[in-house]
CSV table of C-alpha atoms and ligand atoms in Angstrom, one decimal:
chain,number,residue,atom,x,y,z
A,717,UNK,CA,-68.7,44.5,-1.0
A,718,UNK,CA,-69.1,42.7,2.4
A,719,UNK,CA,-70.4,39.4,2.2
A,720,UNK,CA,-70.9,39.0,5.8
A,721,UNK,CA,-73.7,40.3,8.0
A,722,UNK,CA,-72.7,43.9,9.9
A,723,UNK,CA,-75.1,44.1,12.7
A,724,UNK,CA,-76.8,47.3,12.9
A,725,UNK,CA,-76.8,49.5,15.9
A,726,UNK,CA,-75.3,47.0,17.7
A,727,UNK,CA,-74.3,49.5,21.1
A,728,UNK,CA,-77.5,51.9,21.1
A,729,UNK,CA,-80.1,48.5,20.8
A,730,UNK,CA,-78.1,46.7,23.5
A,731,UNK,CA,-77.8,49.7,25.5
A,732,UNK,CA,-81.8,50.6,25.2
A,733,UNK,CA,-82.6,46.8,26.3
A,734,UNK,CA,-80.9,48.2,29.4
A,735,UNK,CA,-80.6,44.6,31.7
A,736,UNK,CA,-78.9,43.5,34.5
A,737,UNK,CA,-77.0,40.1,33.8
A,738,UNK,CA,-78.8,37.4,34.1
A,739,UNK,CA,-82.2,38.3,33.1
A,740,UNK,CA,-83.4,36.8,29.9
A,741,UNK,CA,-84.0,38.2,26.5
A,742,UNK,CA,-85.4,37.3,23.3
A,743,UNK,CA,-83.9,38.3,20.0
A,744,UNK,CA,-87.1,37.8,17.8
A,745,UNK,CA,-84.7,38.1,14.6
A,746,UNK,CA,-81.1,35.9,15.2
A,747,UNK,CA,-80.0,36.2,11.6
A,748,UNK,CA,-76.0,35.8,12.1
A,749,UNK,CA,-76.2,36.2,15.9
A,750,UNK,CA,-74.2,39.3,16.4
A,751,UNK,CA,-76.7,40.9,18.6
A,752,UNK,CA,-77.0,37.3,20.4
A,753,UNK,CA,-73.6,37.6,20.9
A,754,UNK,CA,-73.8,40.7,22.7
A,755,UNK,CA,-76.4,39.8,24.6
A,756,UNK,CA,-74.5,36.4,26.0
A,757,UNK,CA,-71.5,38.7,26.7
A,758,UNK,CA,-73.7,40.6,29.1
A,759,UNK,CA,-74.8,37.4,30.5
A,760,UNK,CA,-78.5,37.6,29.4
A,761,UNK,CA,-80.1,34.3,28.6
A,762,UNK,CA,-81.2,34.9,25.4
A,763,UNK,CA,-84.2,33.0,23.2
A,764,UNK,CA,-83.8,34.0,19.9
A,765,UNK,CA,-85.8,33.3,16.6
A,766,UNK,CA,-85.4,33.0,13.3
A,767,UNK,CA,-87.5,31.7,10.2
A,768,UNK,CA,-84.5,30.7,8.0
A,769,UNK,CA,-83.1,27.1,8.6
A,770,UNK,CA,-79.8,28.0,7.1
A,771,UNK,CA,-79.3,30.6,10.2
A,772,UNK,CA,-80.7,28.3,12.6
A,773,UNK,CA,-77.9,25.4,11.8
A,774,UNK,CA,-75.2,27.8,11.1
A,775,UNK,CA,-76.4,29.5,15.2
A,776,UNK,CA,-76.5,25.4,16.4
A,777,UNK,CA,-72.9,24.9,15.3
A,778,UNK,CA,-71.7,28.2,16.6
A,779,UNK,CA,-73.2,28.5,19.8
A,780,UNK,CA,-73.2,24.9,20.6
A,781,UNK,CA,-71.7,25.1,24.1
A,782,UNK,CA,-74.4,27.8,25.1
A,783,UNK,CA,-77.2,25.8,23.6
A,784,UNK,CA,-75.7,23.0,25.9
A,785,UNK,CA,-76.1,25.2,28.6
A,786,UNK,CA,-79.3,26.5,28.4
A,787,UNK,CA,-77.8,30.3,28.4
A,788,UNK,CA,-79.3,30.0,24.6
A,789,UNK,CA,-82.7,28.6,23.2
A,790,UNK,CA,-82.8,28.7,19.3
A,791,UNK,CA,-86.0,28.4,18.2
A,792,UNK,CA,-86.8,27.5,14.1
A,793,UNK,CA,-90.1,29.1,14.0
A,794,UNK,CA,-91.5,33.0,13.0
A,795,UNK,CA,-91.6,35.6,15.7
A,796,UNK,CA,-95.2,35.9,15.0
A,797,UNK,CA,-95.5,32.6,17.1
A,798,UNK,CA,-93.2,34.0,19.9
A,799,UNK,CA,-95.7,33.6,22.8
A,800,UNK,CA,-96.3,30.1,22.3
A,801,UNK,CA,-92.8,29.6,21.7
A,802,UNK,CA,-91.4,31.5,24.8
A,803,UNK,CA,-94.4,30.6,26.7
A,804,UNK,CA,-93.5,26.8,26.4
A,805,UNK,CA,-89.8,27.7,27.2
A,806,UNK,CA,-89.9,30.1,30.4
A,807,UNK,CA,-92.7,27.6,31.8
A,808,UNK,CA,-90.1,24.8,31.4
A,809,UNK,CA,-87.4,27.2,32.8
A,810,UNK,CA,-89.1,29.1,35.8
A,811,UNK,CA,-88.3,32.3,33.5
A,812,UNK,CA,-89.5,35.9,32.9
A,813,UNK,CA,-88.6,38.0,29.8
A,814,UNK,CA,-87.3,41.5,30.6
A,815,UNK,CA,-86.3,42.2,27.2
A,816,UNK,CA,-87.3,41.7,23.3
A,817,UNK,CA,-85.3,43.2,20.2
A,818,UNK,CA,-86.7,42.7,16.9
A,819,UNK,CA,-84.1,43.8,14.0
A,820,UNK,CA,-86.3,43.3,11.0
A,821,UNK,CA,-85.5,42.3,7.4
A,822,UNK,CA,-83.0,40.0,5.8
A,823,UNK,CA,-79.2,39.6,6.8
A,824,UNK,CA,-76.0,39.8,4.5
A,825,UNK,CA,-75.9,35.9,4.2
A,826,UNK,CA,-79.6,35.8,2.8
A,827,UNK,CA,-78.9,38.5,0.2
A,828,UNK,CA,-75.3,37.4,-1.2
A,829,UNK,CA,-76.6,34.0,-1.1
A,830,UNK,CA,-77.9,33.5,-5.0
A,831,UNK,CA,-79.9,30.4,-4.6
A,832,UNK,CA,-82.0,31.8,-2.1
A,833,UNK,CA,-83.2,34.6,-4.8
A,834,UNK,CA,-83.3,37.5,-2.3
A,835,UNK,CA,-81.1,39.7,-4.8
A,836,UNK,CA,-79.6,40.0,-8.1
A,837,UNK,CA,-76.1,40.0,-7.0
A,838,UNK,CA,-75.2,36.7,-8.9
A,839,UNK,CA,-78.3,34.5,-10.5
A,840,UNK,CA,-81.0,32.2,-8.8
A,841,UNK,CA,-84.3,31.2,-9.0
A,842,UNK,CA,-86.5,34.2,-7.5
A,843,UNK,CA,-87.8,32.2,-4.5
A,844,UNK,CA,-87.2,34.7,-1.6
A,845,UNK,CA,-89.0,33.0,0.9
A,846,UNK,CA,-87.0,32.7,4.4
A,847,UNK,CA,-88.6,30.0,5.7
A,848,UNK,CA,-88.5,27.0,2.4
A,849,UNK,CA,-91.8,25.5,4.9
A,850,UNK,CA,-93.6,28.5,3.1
A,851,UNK,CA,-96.0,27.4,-0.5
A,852,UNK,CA,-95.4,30.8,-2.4
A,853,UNK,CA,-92.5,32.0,-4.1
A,854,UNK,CA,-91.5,35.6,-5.6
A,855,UNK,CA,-92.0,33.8,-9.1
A,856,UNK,CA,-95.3,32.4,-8.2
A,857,UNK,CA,-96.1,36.3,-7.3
A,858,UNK,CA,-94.7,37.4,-10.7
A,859,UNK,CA,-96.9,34.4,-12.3
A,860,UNK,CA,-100.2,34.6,-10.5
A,861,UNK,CA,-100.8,38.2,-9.7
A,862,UNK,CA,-102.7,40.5,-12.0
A,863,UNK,CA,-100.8,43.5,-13.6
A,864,UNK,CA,-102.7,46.2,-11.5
A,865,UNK,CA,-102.3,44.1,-8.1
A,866,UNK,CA,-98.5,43.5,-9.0
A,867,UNK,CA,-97.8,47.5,-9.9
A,868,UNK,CA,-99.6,48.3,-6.3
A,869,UNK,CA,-97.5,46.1,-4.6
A,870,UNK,CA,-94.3,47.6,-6.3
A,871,UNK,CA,-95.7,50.8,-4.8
A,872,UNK,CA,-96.8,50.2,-1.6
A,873,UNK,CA,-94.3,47.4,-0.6
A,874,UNK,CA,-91.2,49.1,-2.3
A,875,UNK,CA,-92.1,52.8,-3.0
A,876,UNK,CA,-91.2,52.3,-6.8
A,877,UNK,CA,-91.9,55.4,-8.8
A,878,UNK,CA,-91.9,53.7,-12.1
A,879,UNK,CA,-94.5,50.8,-10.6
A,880,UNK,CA,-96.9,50.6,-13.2
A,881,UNK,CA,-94.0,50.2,-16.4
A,882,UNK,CA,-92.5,47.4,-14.5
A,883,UNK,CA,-95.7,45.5,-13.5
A,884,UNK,CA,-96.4,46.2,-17.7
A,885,UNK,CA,-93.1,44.8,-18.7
A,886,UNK,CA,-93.3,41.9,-16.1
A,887,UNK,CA,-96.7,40.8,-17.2
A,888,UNK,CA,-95.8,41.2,-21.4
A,889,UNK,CA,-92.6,39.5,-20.9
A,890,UNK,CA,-92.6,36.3,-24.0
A,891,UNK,CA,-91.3,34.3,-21.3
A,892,UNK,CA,-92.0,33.6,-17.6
A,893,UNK,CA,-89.9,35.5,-15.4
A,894,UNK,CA,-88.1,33.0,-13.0
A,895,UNK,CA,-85.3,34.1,-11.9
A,896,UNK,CA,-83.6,36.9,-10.6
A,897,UNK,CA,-81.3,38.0,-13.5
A,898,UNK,CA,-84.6,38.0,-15.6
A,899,UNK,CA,-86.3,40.0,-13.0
A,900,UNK,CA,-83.4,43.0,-13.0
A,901,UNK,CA,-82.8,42.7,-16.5
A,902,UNK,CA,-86.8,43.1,-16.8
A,903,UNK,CA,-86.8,45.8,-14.8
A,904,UNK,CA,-83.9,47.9,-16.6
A,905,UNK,CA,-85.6,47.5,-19.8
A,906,UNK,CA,-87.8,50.3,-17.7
A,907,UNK,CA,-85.5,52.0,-16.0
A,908,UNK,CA,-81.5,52.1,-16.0
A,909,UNK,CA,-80.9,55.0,-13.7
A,910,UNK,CA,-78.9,54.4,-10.2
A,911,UNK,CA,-80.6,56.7,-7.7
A,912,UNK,CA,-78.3,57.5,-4.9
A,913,UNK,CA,-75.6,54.8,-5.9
A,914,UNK,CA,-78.7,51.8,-5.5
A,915,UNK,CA,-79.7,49.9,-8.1
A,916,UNK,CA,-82.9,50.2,-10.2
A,917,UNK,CA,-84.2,46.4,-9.0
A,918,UNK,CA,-83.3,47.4,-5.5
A,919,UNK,CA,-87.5,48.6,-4.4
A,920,UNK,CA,-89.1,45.6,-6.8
A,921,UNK,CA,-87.0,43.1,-5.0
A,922,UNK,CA,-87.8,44.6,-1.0
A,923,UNK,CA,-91.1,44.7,-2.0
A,924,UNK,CA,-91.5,40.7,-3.8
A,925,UNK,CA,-89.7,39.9,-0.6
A,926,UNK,CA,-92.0,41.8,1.8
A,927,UNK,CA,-95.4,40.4,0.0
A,928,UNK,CA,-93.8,36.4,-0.4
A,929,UNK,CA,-93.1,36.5,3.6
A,930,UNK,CA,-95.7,38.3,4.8
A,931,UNK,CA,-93.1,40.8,6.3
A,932,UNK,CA,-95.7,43.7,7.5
A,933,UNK,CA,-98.2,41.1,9.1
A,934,UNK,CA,-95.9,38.8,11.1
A,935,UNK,CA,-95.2,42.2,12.9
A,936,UNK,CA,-98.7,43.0,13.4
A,937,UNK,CA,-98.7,39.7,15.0
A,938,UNK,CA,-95.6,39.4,16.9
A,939,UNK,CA,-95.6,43.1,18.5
A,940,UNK,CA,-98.5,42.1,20.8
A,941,UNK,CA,-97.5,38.6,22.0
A,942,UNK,CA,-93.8,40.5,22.5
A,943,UNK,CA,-95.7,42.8,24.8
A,944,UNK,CA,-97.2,39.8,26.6
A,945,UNK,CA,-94.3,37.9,27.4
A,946,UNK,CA,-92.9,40.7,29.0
A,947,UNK,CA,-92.5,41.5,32.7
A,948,UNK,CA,-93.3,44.8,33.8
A,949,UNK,CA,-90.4,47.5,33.6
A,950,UNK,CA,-89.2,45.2,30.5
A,951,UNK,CA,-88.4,46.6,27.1
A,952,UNK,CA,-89.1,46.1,23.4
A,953,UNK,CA,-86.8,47.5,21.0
A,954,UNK,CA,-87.0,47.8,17.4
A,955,UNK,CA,-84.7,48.3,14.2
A,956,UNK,CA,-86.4,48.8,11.2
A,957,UNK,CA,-85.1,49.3,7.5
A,958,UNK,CA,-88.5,50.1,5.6
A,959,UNK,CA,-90.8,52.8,6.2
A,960,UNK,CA,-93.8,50.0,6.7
A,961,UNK,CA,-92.2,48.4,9.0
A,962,UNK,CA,-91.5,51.6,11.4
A,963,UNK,CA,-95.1,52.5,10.6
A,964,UNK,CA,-96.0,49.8,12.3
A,965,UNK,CA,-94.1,50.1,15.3
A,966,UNK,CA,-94.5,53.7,15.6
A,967,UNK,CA,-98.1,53.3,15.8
A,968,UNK,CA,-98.1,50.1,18.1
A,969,UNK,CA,-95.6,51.7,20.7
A,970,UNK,CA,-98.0,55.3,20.6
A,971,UNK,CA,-100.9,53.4,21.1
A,972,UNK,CA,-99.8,51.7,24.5
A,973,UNK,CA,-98.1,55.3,25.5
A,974,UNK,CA,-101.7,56.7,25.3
A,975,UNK,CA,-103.8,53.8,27.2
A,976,UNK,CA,-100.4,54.1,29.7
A,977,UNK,CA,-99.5,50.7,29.3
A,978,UNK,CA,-96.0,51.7,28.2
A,979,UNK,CA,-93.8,54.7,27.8
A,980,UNK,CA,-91.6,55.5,25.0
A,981,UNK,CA,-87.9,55.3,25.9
A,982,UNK,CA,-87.3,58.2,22.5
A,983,UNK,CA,-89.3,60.9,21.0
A,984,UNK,CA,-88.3,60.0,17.8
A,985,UNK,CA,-87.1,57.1,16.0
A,986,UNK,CA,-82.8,57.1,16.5
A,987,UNK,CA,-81.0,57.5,13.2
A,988,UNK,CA,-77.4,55.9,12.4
A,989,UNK,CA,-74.6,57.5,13.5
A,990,UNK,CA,-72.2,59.1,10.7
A,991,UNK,CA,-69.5,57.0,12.3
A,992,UNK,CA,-71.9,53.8,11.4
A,993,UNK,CA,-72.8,54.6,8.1
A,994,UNK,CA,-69.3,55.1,7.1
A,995,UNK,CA,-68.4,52.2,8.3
A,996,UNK,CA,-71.8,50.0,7.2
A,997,UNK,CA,-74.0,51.6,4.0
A,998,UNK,CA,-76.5,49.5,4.5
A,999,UNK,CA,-77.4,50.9,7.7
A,1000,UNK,CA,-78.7,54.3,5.7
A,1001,UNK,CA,-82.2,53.2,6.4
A,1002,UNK,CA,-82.2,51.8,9.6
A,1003,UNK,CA,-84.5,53.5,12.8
A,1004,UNK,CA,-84.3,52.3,16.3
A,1005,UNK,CA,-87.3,52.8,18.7
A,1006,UNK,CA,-87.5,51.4,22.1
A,1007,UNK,CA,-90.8,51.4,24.4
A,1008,UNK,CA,-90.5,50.1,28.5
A,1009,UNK,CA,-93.7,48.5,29.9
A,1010,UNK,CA,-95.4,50.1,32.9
B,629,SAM,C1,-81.5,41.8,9.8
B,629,SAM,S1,-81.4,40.1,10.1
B,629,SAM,C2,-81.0,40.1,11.8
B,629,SAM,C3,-79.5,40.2,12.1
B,629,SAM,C4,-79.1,40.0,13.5
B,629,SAM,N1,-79.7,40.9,14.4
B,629,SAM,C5,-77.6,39.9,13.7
B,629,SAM,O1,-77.0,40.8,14.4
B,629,SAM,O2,-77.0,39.1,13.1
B,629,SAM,C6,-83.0,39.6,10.1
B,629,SAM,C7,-83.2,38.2,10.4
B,629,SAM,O3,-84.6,38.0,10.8
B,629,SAM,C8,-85.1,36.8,10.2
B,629,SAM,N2,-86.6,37.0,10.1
B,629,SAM,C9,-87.2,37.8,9.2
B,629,SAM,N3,-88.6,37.6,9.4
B,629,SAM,C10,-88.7,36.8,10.4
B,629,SAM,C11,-89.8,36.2,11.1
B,629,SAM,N4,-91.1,36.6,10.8
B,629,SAM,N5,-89.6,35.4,12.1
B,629,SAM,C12,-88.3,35.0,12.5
B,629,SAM,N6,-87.2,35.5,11.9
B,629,SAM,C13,-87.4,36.4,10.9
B,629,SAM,C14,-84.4,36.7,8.9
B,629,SAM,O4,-84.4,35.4,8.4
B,629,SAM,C15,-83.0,37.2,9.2
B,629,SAM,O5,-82.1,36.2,9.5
């Protein structure tokens, strides 16, 4: 299994951003950097976000010489305060955005990393927050949430078919469920079938992690202020791994298409590549959308 962070459609998001060097960027979503890194190469000045600490320091020590040079502007904070954030920047600067990718969800380094509680490869306390500044963790969820709240957010937040045994079982376990080999083993009490090679936890953990960090909201936040920031003729372009998440894009990017505030740069969402998915799995879900503003 890789334990390292394979950047999804690394060539086709790049591409779609579509700038001329030197014009600036912000990658909402830095994670491991590898789409940073691509945007540096083409010589885009690049202010990139992320709500994890661990990928912030790891980004300082990695990109230190660009940092010095103001080619890169790491920014600790979530993308749903990305106006303020490049707002304070680019007025420092004398700079205009002409590009923003978001590439949603957690990276390799989050997941394989046990104490952080994202997934039940290895054991940890089921925290799953990315940003520790955050009060709630997945085990205050499990804790706090009535049975019929927790079995709809299994549902909606992870599409889980056998929702309402899990909630049951969560909520009638004799002890509290804390950490993430309870939560698995919890949830294979109900059901021990791999579908399509993934594991049975796999949709209760997306959807803990979706509901601790607010995942669908900070969108519905940042999307606008992205739009904002943006010069005209600049782009937005999205990856998303969960159907809620490409909802919400879809619908954002048709809605500015039919007041004419933007045009759609695809019909339909782009799928990975069979080249991609050989090479990366965990691509299998991944959509790209890109809109341009008018
Ligand atoms: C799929 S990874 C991005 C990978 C990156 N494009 C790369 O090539 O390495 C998603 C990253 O977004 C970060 N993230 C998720 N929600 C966020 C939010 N609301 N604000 C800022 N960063 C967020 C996560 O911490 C994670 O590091």
């Amino acid at each position: 299994m890789n334990t390292t962070h394979q950047t999804v459609f690394l060539n086709e998001s790049i591409e779609l951003l579509n700038l001329e060097p030197g014009k600036v960027v912000v990658d909402a979503t830095f994670g491991t950097g590898g789409h940073t890194q691509a945007l540096l190469d083409q010589q885009s000045t690049v202010i990139a976000f992320d709500w994890d600490a661990d990928a912030i320091t790891r980004g300082s020590t990695r990109f230190q010489s660009e940092i010095s040079q103001k080619k890169l502007f790491l920014v600790h904070e979530s993308f749903s305060k990305l106006a303020q954030e490049v707002e304070r920047i680019t007025i420092n600067e004398n700079l205009a955005v002409s590009g923003v990718l978001f590439d949603f969800g957690t990276s390799t380094e989050q997941l394989m990393s046990a104490e952080r509680g994202f997934s039940f490869v290895g054991d940890g306390p089921l925290d799953m927050r990315m940003d520790t500044r955050l009060a709630v963790m997945a085990k205050d969820i499990l804790a706090l949430v009535p049975e019929k709240q927790l079995e709809l957010l299994f549902r909606e937040f992870g599409g889980e078919i056998h929702a309402r045994a899990i909630a049951k079982a969560i909520k009638q376990s004799p002890v509290p469920i804390t950490t993430t080999a309870q939560l698995a083993e919890c949830v294979l009490k109900v059901n021990h079938r791999r579908s399509g090679g993934i594991h049975p936890a796999t949709k209760v953990f997306q959807a803990l992690r979706i509901a601790v960090n607010g995942e669908l909201s900070e969108i519905q936040l940042a999307l606008p202020q992205a739009f904002d920031v943006l010069e005209k003729g600049g782009r937005i372009v999205s990856i998303a791994f969960h159907e809620g998440e490409d909802r919400i894009v879809k619908q954002q990017f048709a809605q500015w298409e039919a007041c004419n505030k933007a045009r759609k740069l695809q019909k339909k969402a782009v799928q990975p590549s069979e080249a991609e998915l050989k090479d990366n799995p965990r691509a299998r879900s991944a959509k790209l959308r890109g809109i341009e503003k008018l």
